Amino acid sequence: MNLARAAEEISLFARGYAPVVNMSVNTCCNQRCLICQRWRMHWQSERDKLTLDEIKDLVYQLVKDLHVKRFRITSTEPLLRPDLPEIVRYIRQFTGCSLITNGMAMTEDLAHKLIQAGISKVRFSIDAPNEVNDVLRGVKGSWERSKQGIEILKQVRDRMGKPYPQIEIYSVLTKLNIPYIPDMYRFVAQEGLDGLAFGIVWENTHGAVDTTIWKGKVVARNHMIPVNESLKPTPEQVAWLRQELVRMGLITKGAEQAKRLVERVLGIMRGRRLFRCPYHYFINIDPVGNFIPCTVMGGYSFGNIRSKKARDIWFSDSHYEFLTRVEREPFPVCHEICEAKEELYMASLKSEIRGLVMSLLYPVNLKSLRRASRSFS
């Protein structure tokens, strides 16, 4: 992210907006991941997902009324949606659009259509450059098929003579794949990819789900509960990985020291303030058009685009009340998910700095949201 765009996004956040949209476009998947149990759950039907025309109208509202600067298409597996290139094409009329996929359904025809549509970045969700990925993803041969998807996209991009999309790897850190992350860096370098980003395992207990209640209703969902035992890496594993990346020269000592300084400042701030919801920086929309707090809180919606305008949903009393509750008294799943995120997250220096700025501006954001919600009510 360049500095000008970062400053613009931070300015929007201070004014009560969320500059980035996480938009899920379908409900089906071709993997059976240990780290995500959504494929087991059938909360929503494919036939109920937003149509192409509904998505176009939603995108227009988000850009025009909520000043969104980036779209991230997520899902169970977005490549399984046939009209995905048309969604990308429409978004790219206004702003940037990235995609996260496991890549197993990538074909030359689809790659060509996505590049023609103008996709800005494609992140391939892969956890290890070997059979450990197959274990975590629950599909034999998933590593080879995902790797083939990367090769297809690269080759088509090169044939078309396009500089975009950027191609990155996104790995969820678990106790099973941390030993192989240095190998993943080597794969990224060998293939000439544009980067490697990390996520964490979202795990919560049944007890935390059952006691996450808002307005008399359980609002958390349990698709992130571990299957048999925790897959979270230990703090020792994360410390080893950070040291190893410095030793390999993949992270400079200066950048690592700067990250640790920012982390210490954030730690002090967390000791003085109750909570900062990291997902308030994003507008999270599920496949049927619900505006939700985050994936874990998918059982609660501020409103649905089929019955309300995006602006009215975002600046609603229900949205403001929910966020102020989270800041004042975080829900049990907030502690189990986001406190683990703060403890084990392998964020880039850029992300760490953005987190620090968000912490400083969080009260300003809520006040701006309150003023706007009163004006719209």
Coordinates of C-alpha atoms in Angstrom, one line a residue, residues 21-368:
V21 CA -14.8 -4.4 2.1
N22 CA -14.5 -8.2 2.7
M23 CA -17.2 -9.6 0.4
S24 CA -18.2 -13.2 0.3
V25 CA -19.8 -14.2 -3.0
N26 CA -20.8 -17.9 -2.5
T27 CA -21.3 -20.6 0.1
C28 CA -19.6 -23.6 -1.4
C29 CA -16.1 -24.9 -1.3
N30 CA -13.9 -27.6 -2.9
Q31 CA -11.7 -28.1 0.2
R32 CA -12.4 -29.6 3.7
C33 CA -10.1 -27.5 5.8
L34 CA -9.3 -28.4 9.4
I35 CA -8.8 -24.6 10.0
C36 CA -12.4 -23.8 8.8
Q37 CA -15.4 -25.8 9.5
R38 CA -17.8 -23.7 7.4
W39 CA -18.0 -26.5 4.8
R40 CA -19.6 -28.6 7.4
M41 CA -22.3 -26.0 8.2
H42 CA -25.2 -25.2 6.0
W43 CA -26.4 -21.8 7.3
Q44 CA -27.1 -20.4 3.9
S45 CA -28.1 -21.9 0.5
E46 CA -26.4 -21.2 -2.8
R47 CA -29.8 -20.3 -4.3
D48 CA -30.2 -17.4 -1.8
K49 CA -26.8 -15.7 -2.6
L50 CA -26.9 -12.2 -4.1
T51 CA -27.4 -12.1 -7.8
L52 CA -24.9 -10.4 -10.1
D53 CA -27.2 -7.4 -10.4
E54 CA -27.6 -7.2 -6.6
I55 CA -23.9 -7.3 -6.2
K56 CA -23.4 -4.5 -8.7
D57 CA -25.9 -2.3 -6.9
L58 CA -24.2 -3.1 -3.6
V59 CA -20.8 -2.2 -5.0
Y60 CA -22.1 1.1 -6.4
Q61 CA -23.6 2.0 -3.0
L62 CA -20.5 1.1 -1.1
V63 CA -18.3 3.2 -3.4
K64 CA -20.7 6.2 -3.7
D65 CA -22.1 6.5 -0.2
L66 CA -19.4 4.8 2.0
H67 CA -16.3 5.8 0.1
V68 CA -14.8 2.3 0.0
K69 CA -11.3 2.2 -1.4
R70 CA -10.6 -1.5 -1.7
F71 CA -12.6 -4.7 -2.2
R72 CA -11.4 -8.1 -1.2
I73 CA -13.5 -11.0 -2.6
T74 CA -13.5 -13.8 -0.1
S75 CA -15.7 -16.7 0.3
T76 CA -15.7 -20.4 0.9
E77 CA -14.1 -20.6 -2.6
P78 CA -14.9 -17.7 -5.0
L79 CA -13.6 -19.4 -8.2
L80 CA -16.6 -21.7 -8.0
R81 CA -18.9 -18.7 -8.8
P82 CA -19.3 -18.6 -12.7
D83 CA -19.9 -14.9 -12.9
L84 CA -16.9 -13.9 -10.8
P85 CA -15.1 -12.2 -13.7
E86 CA -18.1 -10.0 -14.2
I87 CA -18.1 -9.0 -10.5
V88 CA -14.4 -8.1 -10.7
R89 CA -15.0 -6.1 -13.9
Y90 CA -17.7 -4.0 -12.3
I91 CA -15.7 -3.3 -9.2
R92 CA -12.7 -2.3 -11.2
Q93 CA -14.6 0.5 -12.8
F94 CA -14.4 2.2 -9.4
T95 CA -11.5 0.9 -7.4
G96 CA -9.1 -1.9 -6.6
C97 CA -10.2 -5.5 -6.3
S98 CA -8.3 -8.5 -4.9
L99 CA -9.2 -12.1 -4.6
I100 CA -8.3 -14.9 -2.1
T101 CA -8.6 -18.4 -3.4
N102 CA -7.2 -21.9 -2.9
G103 CA -6.6 -21.9 -6.7
M104 CA -7.7 -25.5 -7.3
A105 CA -10.4 -24.4 -9.7
M106 CA -8.2 -22.1 -11.7
T107 CA -8.2 -22.8 -15.5
E108 CA -6.6 -20.9 -18.4
D109 CA -10.0 -19.6 -19.5
L110 CA -10.9 -18.3 -16.0
A111 CA -7.4 -16.8 -15.6
H112 CA -7.8 -15.0 -18.9
K113 CA -11.2 -13.6 -17.9
L114 CA -10.1 -12.5 -14.5
I115 CA -7.0 -10.7 -15.9
Q116 CA -9.2 -9.1 -18.6
A117 CA -11.6 -8.0 -15.9
G118 CA -8.7 -6.2 -14.2
I119 CA -8.2 -8.2 -11.0
S120 CA -5.6 -6.3 -8.9
K121 CA -4.2 -9.1 -6.8
V122 CA -4.7 -12.8 -6.3
R123 CA -3.8 -14.4 -3.0
F124 CA -3.5 -18.2 -3.1
S125 CA -4.5 -19.6 0.2
I126 CA -1.8 -22.4 0.8
D127 CA -0.4 -23.4 4.1
A128 CA 2.7 -25.5 3.2
P129 CA 4.6 -26.3 0.0
N130 CA 4.2 -30.1 0.5
E131 CA 1.7 -32.7 1.7
V132 CA 1.2 -30.9 5.0
N133 CA -1.0 -28.6 3.0
D134 CA -3.1 -31.6 2.0
V135 CA -3.6 -32.5 5.7
L136 CA -4.7 -29.0 6.7
R137 CA -6.9 -28.6 3.6
G138 CA -8.5 -32.0 3.9
V139 CA -8.0 -32.9 0.2
K140 CA -5.3 -35.2 -1.1
G141 CA -3.2 -33.5 -3.8
S142 CA -4.4 -30.0 -2.9
W143 CA -0.9 -28.6 -2.8
E144 CA -0.1 -29.8 -6.3
R145 CA -3.5 -28.5 -7.6
S146 CA -3.0 -25.1 -5.9
K147 CA 0.5 -24.9 -7.3
Q148 CA -0.8 -25.6 -10.7
G149 CA -3.4 -22.8 -10.3
I150 CA -0.5 -20.4 -9.6
E151 CA 1.4 -21.5 -12.7
I152 CA -1.7 -21.2 -14.9
L153 CA -2.3 -17.6 -13.7
K154 CA 1.3 -16.6 -14.1
Q155 CA 1.6 -18.1 -17.6
V156 CA -1.7 -16.4 -18.8
R157 CA -0.6 -13.1 -17.3
D158 CA 2.8 -13.3 -19.1
R159 CA 1.2 -14.3 -22.4
M160 CA -1.2 -11.3 -22.1
G161 CA 1.7 -9.0 -21.3
K162 CA 0.0 -7.6 -18.2
P163 CA 1.8 -6.4 -15.1
Y164 CA -1.2 -7.4 -12.9
P165 CA -2.5 -9.2 -11.0
Q166 CA 0.1 -9.4 -8.2
I167 CA 0.3 -13.0 -7.1
E168 CA 0.8 -13.7 -3.4
I169 CA 0.6 -16.7 -1.0
Y170 CA -1.5 -16.5 2.1
S171 CA -0.7 -19.0 4.8
V172 CA -2.6 -19.6 8.1
L173 CA -0.1 -20.3 10.8
T174 CA -0.6 -23.5 12.7
K175 CA 1.5 -25.8 14.8
L176 CA 1.7 -28.2 11.8
N177 CA 3.0 -25.9 9.1
I178 CA 5.2 -23.4 11.0
P179 CA 8.3 -25.5 10.4
Y180 CA 7.7 -25.3 6.6
I181 CA 7.2 -21.5 6.4
P182 CA 10.8 -20.8 5.5
D183 CA 10.3 -23.3 2.6
M184 CA 7.3 -21.3 1.6
Y185 CA 9.4 -18.2 1.4
R186 CA 11.8 -20.1 -0.8
F187 CA 8.9 -21.2 -3.1
V188 CA 7.7 -17.6 -3.4
A189 CA 11.2 -16.4 -4.4
Q190 CA 11.8 -19.3 -6.8
E191 CA 8.5 -18.7 -8.6
G192 CA 8.9 -14.9 -8.6
L193 CA 5.7 -14.2 -6.7
D194 CA 5.0 -10.9 -5.1
G195 CA 4.8 -11.8 -1.4
L196 CA 3.8 -14.0 1.5
A197 CA 1.2 -13.0 4.1
F198 CA 0.0 -14.7 7.2
G199 CA -3.2 -15.3 9.1
I200 CA -4.0 -17.1 12.4
V201 CA -6.2 -20.1 13.3
W202 CA -9.5 -18.8 14.5
E203 CA -10.4 -21.2 17.4
N204 CA -13.1 -20.7 20.0
T205 CA -14.7 -23.0 22.5
H206 CA -18.3 -24.1 22.7
G207 CA -18.6 -22.3 26.0
A208 CA -17.5 -19.0 24.5
V209 CA -20.0 -19.5 21.6
D210 CA -22.9 -20.3 23.9
T211 CA -22.2 -17.2 26.1
T212 CA -21.7 -14.7 23.3
I213 CA -25.2 -13.3 23.5
W214 CA -26.4 -10.0 22.1
K215 CA -30.0 -8.8 22.7
G216 CA -31.1 -12.3 23.9
K217 CA -29.6 -14.2 20.9
V218 CA -26.4 -16.2 20.5
V219 CA -24.6 -14.3 17.7
A220 CA -21.3 -16.3 17.4
R221 CA -20.9 -19.3 15.1
N222 CA -18.8 -22.3 15.9
H223 CA -17.3 -23.1 12.5
M224 CA -13.9 -22.2 13.7
I225 CA -13.9 -24.6 16.7
P226 CA -11.0 -27.1 16.4
V227 CA -11.9 -30.6 15.3
N228 CA -10.0 -32.6 17.9
E229 CA -7.3 -30.5 19.4
S230 CA -6.0 -27.0 19.0
L231 CA -4.0 -26.2 15.9
K232 CA -2.7 -22.9 17.3
P233 CA 1.1 -22.5 17.1
T234 CA 2.8 -22.0 20.4
P235 CA 4.5 -18.6 21.3
E236 CA 7.8 -20.5 21.1
Q237 CA 7.1 -21.6 17.5
V238 CA 6.2 -18.1 16.5
A239 CA 9.3 -16.7 18.2
W240 CA 11.4 -19.3 16.4
L241 CA 9.9 -18.4 13.0
R242 CA 10.6 -14.7 13.5
Q243 CA 14.2 -15.4 14.4
E244 CA 14.6 -17.7 11.5
L245 CA 13.3 -15.2 9.0
V246 CA 15.7 -12.6 10.3
R247 CA 18.5 -15.2 10.1
M248 CA 17.6 -15.9 6.5
G249 CA 17.6 -12.2 5.7
L250 CA 13.9 -12.2 4.8
I251 CA 13.2 -9.7 7.5
T252 CA 15.8 -7.1 8.4
K253 CA 16.9 -6.7 12.0
G254 CA 15.8 -3.1 11.8
A255 CA 12.3 -4.0 10.6
E256 CA 12.0 -6.6 13.3
Q257 CA 13.1 -4.2 16.0
A258 CA 10.6 -1.6 14.7
K259 CA 7.8 -4.2 14.8
R260 CA 8.6 -5.2 18.4
L261 CA 8.6 -1.5 19.4
V262 CA 5.1 -1.0 17.9
E263 CA 3.9 -4.3 19.6
R264 CA 5.1 -3.0 22.9
V265 CA 3.2 0.3 22.4
L266 CA 0.1 -1.6 21.4
G267 CA 0.5 -3.9 24.5
I268 CA 0.6 -0.8 26.8
M269 CA -2.4 0.6 25.1
R270 CA -4.3 -2.6 25.5
G271 CA -3.5 -2.5 29.1
R272 CA -5.2 0.9 29.4
R273 CA -8.1 0.4 27.1
L274 CA -10.6 -2.5 27.1
F275 CA -10.6 -3.6 23.5
R276 CA -10.0 -2.6 19.9
C277 CA -12.0 -4.6 17.3
P278 CA -9.6 -5.1 14.3
Y279 CA -12.5 -6.0 12.0
H280 CA -14.1 -2.6 12.4
Y281 CA -11.7 -1.4 9.8
F282 CA -13.6 -3.6 7.3
I283 CA -17.1 -3.8 6.0
N284 CA -17.9 -7.6 6.1
I285 CA -20.7 -8.8 3.9
D286 CA -21.8 -12.4 3.7
P287 CA -23.1 -14.2 0.5
V288 CA -26.8 -13.3 1.1
G289 CA -26.2 -9.6 1.7
N290 CA -25.9 -9.4 5.5
F291 CA -23.6 -6.8 7.0
I292 CA -21.9 -8.8 9.8
P293 CA -19.3 -7.8 12.4
C294 CA -16.9 -10.6 11.4
T295 CA -17.0 -14.2 10.3
V296 CA -17.1 -15.5 13.9
M297 CA -20.0 -13.2 14.6
G298 CA -21.8 -14.3 11.5
G299 CA -25.0 -15.0 13.5
Y300 CA -25.7 -11.3 13.9
S301 CA -26.4 -8.7 11.1
F302 CA -26.6 -4.9 11.2
G303 CA -28.9 -5.2 8.2
N304 CA -29.4 -6.8 4.8
I305 CA -28.8 -5.0 1.5
R306 CA -32.0 -6.4 0.1
S307 CA -34.1 -4.4 2.6
K308 CA -31.9 -1.4 3.4
K309 CA -29.4 0.9 1.8
A310 CA -25.7 0.3 2.6
R311 CA -25.4 3.8 4.1
D312 CA -28.4 3.2 6.4
I313 CA -27.0 -0.1 7.6
W314 CA -23.5 1.3 8.3
F315 CA -24.8 4.4 10.1
S316 CA -27.5 2.6 12.0
D317 CA -28.1 2.7 15.8
S318 CA -27.7 -1.1 15.9
H319 CA -24.2 -0.9 14.3
Y320 CA -23.1 1.8 16.7
E321 CA -24.5 0.0 19.8
F322 CA -22.8 -3.3 18.9
L323 CA -19.4 -1.7 18.4
T324 CA -19.6 0.3 21.6
R325 CA -20.6 -2.9 23.5
V326 CA -17.5 -4.6 22.1
E327 CA -15.3 -1.8 23.1
R328 CA -16.8 -1.6 26.6
E329 CA -17.2 -5.3 27.3
P330 CA -15.9 -7.7 24.6
F331 CA -17.8 -10.9 24.0
P332 CA -16.2 -14.2 25.1
V333 CA -15.3 -15.1 21.5
C334 CA -13.6 -11.7 21.1
H335 CA -11.2 -12.6 23.8
E336 CA -10.6 -16.1 22.4
I337 CA -10.1 -15.0 18.8
C338 CA -8.6 -11.5 18.8
E339 CA -6.5 -11.8 21.9
A340 CA -4.8 -14.8 20.3
K341 CA -4.5 -12.8 17.1
E342 CA -2.5 -10.1 19.0
E343 CA -0.3 -12.7 20.7
L344 CA 0.6 -14.8 17.7
Y345 CA 0.1 -12.7 14.6
M346 CA 3.0 -12.5 12.2
A347 CA 2.0 -9.1 10.9
S348 CA 4.1 -6.9 8.6
L349 CA 5.5 -3.7 9.9
K350 CA 2.9 -1.9 7.7
S351 CA 0.1 -3.8 9.4
E352 CA 1.5 -3.2 12.9
I353 CA 1.7 0.6 12.2
R354 CA -1.9 0.6 10.9
G355 CA -3.0 -1.3 14.0
L356 CA -1.3 1.4 16.2
V357 CA -3.0 4.2 14.3
M358 CA -6.3 2.4 14.5
S359 CA -5.9 2.1 18.3
L360 CA -5.3 5.9 18.5
L361 CA -8.2 6.7 16.3
Y362 CA -10.7 4.1 17.5
P363 CA -12.5 6.5 19.9
V364 CA -12.6 9.2 17.2
N365 CA -14.1 6.6 14.8
L366 CA -16.9 5.7 17.2
K367 CA -17.8 9.3 17.9
S368 CA -18.0 10.0 14.2

